[in-house]
Tab-separated table of C-alpha atoms (C1' of nucleotides) in Angstrom:
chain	number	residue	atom	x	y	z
A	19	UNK	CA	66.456	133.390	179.864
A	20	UNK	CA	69.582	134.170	181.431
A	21	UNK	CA	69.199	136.879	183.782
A	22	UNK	CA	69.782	136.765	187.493
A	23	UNK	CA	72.679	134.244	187.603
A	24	UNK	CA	75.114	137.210	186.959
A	25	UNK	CA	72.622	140.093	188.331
A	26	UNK	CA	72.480	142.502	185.161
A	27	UNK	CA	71.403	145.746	186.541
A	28	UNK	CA	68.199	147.132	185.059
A	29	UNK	CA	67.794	150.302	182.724
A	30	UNK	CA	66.830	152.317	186.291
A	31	UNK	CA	69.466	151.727	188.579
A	32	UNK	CA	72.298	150.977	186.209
A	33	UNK	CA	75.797	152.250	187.262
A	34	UNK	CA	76.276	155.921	185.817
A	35	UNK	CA	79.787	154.488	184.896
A	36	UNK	CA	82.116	151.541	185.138
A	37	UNK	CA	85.614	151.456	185.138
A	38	UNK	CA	85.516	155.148	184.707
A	39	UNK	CA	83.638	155.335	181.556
A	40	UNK	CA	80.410	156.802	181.627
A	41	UNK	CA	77.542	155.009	180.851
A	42	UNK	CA	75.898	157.148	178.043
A	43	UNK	CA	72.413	155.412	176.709
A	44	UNK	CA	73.905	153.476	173.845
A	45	UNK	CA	76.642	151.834	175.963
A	46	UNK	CA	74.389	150.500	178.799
A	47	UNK	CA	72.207	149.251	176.092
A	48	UNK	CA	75.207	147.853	173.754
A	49	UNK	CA	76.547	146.564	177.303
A	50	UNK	CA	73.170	144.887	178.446
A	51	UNK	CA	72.621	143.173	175.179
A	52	UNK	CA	76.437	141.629	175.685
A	53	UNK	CA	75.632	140.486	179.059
A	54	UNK	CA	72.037	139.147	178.681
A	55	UNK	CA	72.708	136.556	175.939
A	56	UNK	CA	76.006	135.309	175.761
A	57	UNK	CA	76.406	134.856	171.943
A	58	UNK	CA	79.643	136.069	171.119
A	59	UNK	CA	78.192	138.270	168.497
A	60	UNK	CA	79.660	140.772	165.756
A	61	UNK	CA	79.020	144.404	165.976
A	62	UNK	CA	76.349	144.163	163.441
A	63	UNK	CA	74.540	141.017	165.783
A	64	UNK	CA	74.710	143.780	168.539
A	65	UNK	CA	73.299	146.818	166.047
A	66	UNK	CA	70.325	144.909	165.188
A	67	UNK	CA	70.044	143.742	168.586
A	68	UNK	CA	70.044	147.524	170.041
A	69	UNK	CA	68.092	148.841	167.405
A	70	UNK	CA	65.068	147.588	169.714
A	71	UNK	CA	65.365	149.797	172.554
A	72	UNK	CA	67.115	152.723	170.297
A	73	UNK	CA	65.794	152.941	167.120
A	74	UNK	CA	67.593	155.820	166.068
A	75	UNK	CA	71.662	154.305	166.979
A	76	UNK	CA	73.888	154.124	163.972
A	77	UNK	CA	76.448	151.174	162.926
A	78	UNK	CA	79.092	153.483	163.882
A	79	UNK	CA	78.162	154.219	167.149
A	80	UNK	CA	77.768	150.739	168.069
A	81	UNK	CA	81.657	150.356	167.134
A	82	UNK	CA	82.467	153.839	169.140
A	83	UNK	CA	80.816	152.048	171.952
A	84	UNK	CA	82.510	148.809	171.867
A	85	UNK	CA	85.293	150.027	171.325
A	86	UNK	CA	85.203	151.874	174.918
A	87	UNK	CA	84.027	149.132	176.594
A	88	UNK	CA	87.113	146.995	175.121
A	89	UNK	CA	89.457	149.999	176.111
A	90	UNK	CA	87.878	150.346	179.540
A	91	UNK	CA	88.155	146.707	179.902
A	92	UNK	CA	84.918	145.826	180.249
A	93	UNK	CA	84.542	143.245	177.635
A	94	UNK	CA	86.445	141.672	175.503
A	95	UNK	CA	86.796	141.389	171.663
A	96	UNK	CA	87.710	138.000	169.736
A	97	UNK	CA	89.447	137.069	166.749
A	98	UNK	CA	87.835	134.413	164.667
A	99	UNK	CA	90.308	134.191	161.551
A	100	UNK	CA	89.709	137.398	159.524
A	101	UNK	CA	85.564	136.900	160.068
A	102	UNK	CA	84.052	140.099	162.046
A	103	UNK	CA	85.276	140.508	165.530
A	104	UNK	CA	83.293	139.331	167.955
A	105	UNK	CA	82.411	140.479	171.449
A	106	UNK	CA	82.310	138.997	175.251
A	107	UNK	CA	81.159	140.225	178.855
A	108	UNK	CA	83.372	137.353	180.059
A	109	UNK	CA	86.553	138.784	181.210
A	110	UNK	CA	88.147	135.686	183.289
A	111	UNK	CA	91.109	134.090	181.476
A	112	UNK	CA	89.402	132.040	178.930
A	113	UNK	CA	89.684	130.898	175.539
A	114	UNK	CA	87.251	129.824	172.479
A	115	UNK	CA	85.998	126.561	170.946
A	116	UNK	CA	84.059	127.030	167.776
A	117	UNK	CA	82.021	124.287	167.055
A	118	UNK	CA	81.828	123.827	163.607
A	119	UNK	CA	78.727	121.812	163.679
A	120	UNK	CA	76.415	124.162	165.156
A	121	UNK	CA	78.424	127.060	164.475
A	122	UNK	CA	78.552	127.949	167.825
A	123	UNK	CA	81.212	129.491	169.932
A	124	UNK	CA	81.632	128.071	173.206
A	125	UNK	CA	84.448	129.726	176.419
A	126	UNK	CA	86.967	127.065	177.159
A	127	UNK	CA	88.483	127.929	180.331
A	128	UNK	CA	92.174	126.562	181.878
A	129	UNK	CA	92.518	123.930	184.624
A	130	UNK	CA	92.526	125.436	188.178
A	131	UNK	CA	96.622	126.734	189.199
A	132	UNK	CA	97.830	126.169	185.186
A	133	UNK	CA	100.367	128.338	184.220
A	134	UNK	CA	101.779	128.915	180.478
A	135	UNK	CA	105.530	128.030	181.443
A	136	UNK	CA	103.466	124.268	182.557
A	137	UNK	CA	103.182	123.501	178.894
A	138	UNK	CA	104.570	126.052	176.542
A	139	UNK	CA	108.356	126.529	175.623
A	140	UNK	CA	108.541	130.359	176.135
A	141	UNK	CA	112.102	132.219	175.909
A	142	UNK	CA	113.355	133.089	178.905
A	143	UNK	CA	112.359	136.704	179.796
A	144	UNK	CA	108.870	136.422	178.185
A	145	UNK	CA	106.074	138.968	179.583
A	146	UNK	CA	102.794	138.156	178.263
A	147	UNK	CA	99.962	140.697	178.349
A	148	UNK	CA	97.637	138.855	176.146
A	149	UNK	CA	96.450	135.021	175.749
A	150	UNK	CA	94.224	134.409	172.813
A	151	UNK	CA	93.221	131.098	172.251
A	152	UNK	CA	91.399	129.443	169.480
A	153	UNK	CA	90.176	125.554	169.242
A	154	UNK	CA	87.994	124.798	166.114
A	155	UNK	CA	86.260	121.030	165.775
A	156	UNK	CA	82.787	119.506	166.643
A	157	UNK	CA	81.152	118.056	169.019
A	158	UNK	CA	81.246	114.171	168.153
B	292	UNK	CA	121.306	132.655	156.075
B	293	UNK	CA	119.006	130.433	157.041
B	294	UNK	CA	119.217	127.991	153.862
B	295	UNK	CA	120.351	124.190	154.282
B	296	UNK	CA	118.948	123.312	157.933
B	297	UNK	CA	116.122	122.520	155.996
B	298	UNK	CA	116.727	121.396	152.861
B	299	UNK	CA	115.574	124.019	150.588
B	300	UNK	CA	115.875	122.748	147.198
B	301	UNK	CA	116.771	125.297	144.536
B	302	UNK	CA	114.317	126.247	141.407
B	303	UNK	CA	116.337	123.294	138.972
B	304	UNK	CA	115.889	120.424	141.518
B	305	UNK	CA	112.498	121.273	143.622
B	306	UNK	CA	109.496	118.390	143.392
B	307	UNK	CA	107.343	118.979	140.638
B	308	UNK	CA	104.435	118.735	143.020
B	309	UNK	CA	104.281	118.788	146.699
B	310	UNK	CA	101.305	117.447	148.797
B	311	UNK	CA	99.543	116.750	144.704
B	312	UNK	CA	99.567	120.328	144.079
B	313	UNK	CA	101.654	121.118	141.189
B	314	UNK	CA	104.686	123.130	141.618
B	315	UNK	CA	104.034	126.031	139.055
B	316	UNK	CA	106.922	128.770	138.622
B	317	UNK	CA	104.377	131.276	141.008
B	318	UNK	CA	103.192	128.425	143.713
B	319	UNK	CA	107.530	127.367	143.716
B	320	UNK	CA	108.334	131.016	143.860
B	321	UNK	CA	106.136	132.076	146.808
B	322	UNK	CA	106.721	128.380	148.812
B	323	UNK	CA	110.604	129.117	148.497
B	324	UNK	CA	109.848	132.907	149.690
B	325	UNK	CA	108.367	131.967	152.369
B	326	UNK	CA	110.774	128.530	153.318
B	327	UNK	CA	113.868	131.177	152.812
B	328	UNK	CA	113.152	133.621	155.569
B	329	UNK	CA	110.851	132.668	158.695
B	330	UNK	CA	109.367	136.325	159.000
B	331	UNK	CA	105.789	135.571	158.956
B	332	UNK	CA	105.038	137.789	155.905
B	333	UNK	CA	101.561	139.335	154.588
B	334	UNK	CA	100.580	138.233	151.439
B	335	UNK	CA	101.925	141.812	150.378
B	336	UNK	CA	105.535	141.058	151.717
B	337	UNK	CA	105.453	137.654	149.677
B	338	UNK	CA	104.545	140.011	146.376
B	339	UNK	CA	107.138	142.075	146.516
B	340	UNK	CA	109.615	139.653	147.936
B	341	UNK	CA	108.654	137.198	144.837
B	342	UNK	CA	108.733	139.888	142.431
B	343	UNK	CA	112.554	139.829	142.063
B	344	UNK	CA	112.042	136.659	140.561
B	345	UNK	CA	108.926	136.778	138.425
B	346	UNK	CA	108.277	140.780	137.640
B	347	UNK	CA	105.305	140.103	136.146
B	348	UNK	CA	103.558	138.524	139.017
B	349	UNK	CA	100.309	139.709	140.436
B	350	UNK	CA	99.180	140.450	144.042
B	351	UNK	CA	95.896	138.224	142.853
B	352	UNK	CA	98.211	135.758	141.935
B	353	UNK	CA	100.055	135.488	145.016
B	354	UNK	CA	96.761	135.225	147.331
B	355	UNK	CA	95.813	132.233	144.805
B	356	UNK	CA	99.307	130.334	145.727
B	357	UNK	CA	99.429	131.075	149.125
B	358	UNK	CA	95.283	129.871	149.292
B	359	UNK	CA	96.404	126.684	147.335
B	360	UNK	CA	99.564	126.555	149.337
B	361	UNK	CA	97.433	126.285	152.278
B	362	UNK	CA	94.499	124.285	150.996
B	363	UNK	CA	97.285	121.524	150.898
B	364	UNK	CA	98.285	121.216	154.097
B	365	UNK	CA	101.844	123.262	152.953
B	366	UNK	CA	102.514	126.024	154.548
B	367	UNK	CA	99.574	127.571	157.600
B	368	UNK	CA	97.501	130.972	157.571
B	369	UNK	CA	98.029	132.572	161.062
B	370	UNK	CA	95.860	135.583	161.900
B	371	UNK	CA	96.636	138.520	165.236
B	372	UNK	CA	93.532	140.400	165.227
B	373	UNK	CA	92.580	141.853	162.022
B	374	UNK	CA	95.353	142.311	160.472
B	375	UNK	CA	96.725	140.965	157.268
B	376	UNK	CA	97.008	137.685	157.588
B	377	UNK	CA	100.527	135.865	157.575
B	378	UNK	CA	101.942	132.967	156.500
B	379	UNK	CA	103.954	130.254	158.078
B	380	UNK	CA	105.896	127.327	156.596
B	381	UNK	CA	106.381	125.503	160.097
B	382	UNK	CA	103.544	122.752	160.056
B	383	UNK	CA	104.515	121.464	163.647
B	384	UNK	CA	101.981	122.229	166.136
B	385	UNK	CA	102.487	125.402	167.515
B	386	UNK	CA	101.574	128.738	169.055
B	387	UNK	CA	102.852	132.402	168.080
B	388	UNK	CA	104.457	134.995	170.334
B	389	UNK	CA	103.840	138.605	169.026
B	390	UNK	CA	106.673	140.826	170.454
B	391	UNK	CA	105.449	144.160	170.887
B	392	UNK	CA	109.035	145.801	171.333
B	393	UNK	CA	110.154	144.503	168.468
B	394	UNK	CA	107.177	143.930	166.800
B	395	UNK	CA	108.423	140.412	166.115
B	396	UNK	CA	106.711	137.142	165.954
B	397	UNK	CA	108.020	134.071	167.244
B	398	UNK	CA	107.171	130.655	167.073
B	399	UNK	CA	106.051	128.629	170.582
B	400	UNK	CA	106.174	125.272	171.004
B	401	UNK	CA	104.141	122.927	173.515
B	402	UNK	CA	106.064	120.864	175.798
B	403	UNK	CA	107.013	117.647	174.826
B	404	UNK	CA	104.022	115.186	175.452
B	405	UNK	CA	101.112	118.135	176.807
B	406	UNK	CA	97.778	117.508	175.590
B	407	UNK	CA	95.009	120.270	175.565
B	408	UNK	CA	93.035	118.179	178.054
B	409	UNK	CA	96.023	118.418	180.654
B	410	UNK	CA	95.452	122.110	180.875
B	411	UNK	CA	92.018	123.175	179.034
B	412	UNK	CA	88.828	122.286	181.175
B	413	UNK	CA	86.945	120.150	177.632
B	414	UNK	CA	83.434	119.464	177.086
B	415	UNK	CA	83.042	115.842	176.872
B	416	UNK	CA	83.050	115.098	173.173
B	417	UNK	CA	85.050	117.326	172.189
B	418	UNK	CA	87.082	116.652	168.732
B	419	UNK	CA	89.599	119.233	168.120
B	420	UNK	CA	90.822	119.576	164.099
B	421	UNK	CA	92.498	122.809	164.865
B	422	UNK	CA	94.484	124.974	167.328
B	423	UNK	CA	95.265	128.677	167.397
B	424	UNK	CA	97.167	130.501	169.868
B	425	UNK	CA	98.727	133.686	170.219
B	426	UNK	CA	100.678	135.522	173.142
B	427	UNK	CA	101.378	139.108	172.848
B	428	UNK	CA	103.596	140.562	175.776
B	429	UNK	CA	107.674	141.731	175.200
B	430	UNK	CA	111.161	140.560	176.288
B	431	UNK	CA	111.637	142.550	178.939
C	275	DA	C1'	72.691	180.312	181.107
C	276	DA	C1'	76.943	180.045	178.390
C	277	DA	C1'	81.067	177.656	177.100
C	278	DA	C1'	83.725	173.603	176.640
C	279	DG	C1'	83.933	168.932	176.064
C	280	DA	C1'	81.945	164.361	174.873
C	281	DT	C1'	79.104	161.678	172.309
C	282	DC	C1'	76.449	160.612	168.427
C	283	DA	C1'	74.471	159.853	163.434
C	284	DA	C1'	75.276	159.550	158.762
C	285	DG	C1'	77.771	158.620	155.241
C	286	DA	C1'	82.393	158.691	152.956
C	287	DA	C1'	86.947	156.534	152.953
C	288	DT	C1'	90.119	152.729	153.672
C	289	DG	C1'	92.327	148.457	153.086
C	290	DA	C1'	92.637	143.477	152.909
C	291	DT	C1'	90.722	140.042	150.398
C	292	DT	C1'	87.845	137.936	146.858
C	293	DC	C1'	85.761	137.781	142.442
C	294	DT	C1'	85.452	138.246	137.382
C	295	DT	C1'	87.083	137.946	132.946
C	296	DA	C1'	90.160	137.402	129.355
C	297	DT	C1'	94.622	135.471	128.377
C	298	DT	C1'	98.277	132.189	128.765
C	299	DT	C1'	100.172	127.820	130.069
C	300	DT	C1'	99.887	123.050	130.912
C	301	DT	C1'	98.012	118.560	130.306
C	302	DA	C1'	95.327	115.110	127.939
C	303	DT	C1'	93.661	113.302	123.602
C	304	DT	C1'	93.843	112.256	118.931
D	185	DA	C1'	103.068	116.841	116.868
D	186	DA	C1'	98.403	119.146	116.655
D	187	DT	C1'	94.246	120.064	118.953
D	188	DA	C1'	91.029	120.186	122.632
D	189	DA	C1'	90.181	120.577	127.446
D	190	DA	C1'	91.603	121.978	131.858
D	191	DA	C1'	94.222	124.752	135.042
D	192	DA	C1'	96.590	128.819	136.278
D	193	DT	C1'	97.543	133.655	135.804
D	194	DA	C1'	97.154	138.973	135.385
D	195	DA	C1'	94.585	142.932	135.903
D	196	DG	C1'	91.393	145.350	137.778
D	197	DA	C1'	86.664	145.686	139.743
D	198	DA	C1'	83.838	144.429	143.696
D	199	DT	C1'	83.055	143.359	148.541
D	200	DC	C1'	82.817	143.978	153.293
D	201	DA	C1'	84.315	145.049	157.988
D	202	DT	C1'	86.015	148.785	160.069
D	203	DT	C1'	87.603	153.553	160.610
D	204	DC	C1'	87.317	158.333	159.743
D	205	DT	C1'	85.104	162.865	159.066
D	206	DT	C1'	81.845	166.252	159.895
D	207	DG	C1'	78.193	168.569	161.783
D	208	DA	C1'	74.645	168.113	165.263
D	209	DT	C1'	73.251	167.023	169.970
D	210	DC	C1'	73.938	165.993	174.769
D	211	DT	C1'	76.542	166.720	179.348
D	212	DT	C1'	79.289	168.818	182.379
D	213	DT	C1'	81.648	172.751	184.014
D	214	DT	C1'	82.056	177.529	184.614
DNA sequence: AAAAGATCAAGAATGATTCTTATTTTTATT
DNA sequence: AATAAAAATAAGAATCATTCTTGATCTTTT
């Protein structure tokens, strides 16, 4: 069980909305089942997941949804090669390993104080608004 | 014109196999394509690029020569997001830079002599077979 | 309570990529 | 050089994640 480290709100006194977007049924439950297991998963991972609580929610509704939660940046959404996208609660500057062993994907975060100029080349003038990063390997 | 900074040898005198895949008139076609301008293309932009050449050619076909092209360590697959995915001739380690203004992409380099653990926090036992990274920002 | 706006469910449409199959080309064998 | 075996190609069908469309259902505002 995860739970508590990162307090996830309960069905009863979850916030009506967050980052302005309201928190309709299917989004607090699409959102919950992000934040309680931390599995990267696809949007079909998160249908079946949700299906428990909602029975009724469709495959496209589970997109709608993440997509506002990715547009209200409240998660994030991760690029594997072409495979499904992927989803993550985790919105500190991080990127992915994918462990090709276990098949698991695990966050990779940066050194404390490392900036991009420290060890890429970028033109001068640069603005980045978007660092996606993507190791692949094992775990020896 | 791009042409002899890297050697680019024309149709009469290129290897008949590179990297023991054999050189076929479709695998030469697309590898010169792509070795002849450094735009990053979709496997659609190789088709119809290549099709000056060889008319007949087939959009299956090029995805099979770029795929063996790639299973041989000759040219990389780079993904951003979803989209189509592009192809790169430039086997040195490296990241990409998608321009948004110009909807360019550029290649990054690492600094000379960085490795990943100098900036990425690693989990012990960590072995790393491949890197991906993209930036997506503008020259202001 | 009525009207306007948002959200949702269901299934159709899209688009990149892969697969299948028959044909053609290349290579190996006699 | 002729034949057999293997590899590569063309054409189009199939797949699969995602997006779009439409009508129905909630929510919020009036």
């Amino acid at each position: 069980m995860v739970s508590n480290s990162e307090n996830i709100p309960d069905a009863e006194n979850f916030p009506a909305e967050i980052n302005g977007l309201r928190m309709t049924r299917q989004r607090r439950e699409v959102y919950k089942s992000l934040m309680e297991n931390r599995v990267h998963p696809t949007a079909q991972d998160v249908f079946m997941e949700v299906k428990d609580k909602l029975p009724q929610i469709s495959l496209a509704t589970v997109y709608n949804c993440l997509e506002a939660l990715v547009q209200h940046g409240i998660i994030r959404q991760v690029h594997f090669d072409r495979e499904s996208c992927r989803y993550c609660p985790n919105l500190h500057e991080h990127g992915h390993f994918h462990d090709h062993s276990t098949g698991k994907i695990h966050d990779i975060t940066f050194k404390p104080g490392v900036k991009l100029e420290d060890f890429l080349e970028l033109p001068a003038g640069t603005q980045i608004t978007n660092i996606e990063l993507t190791l692949r390997g094992s775990l020896a």
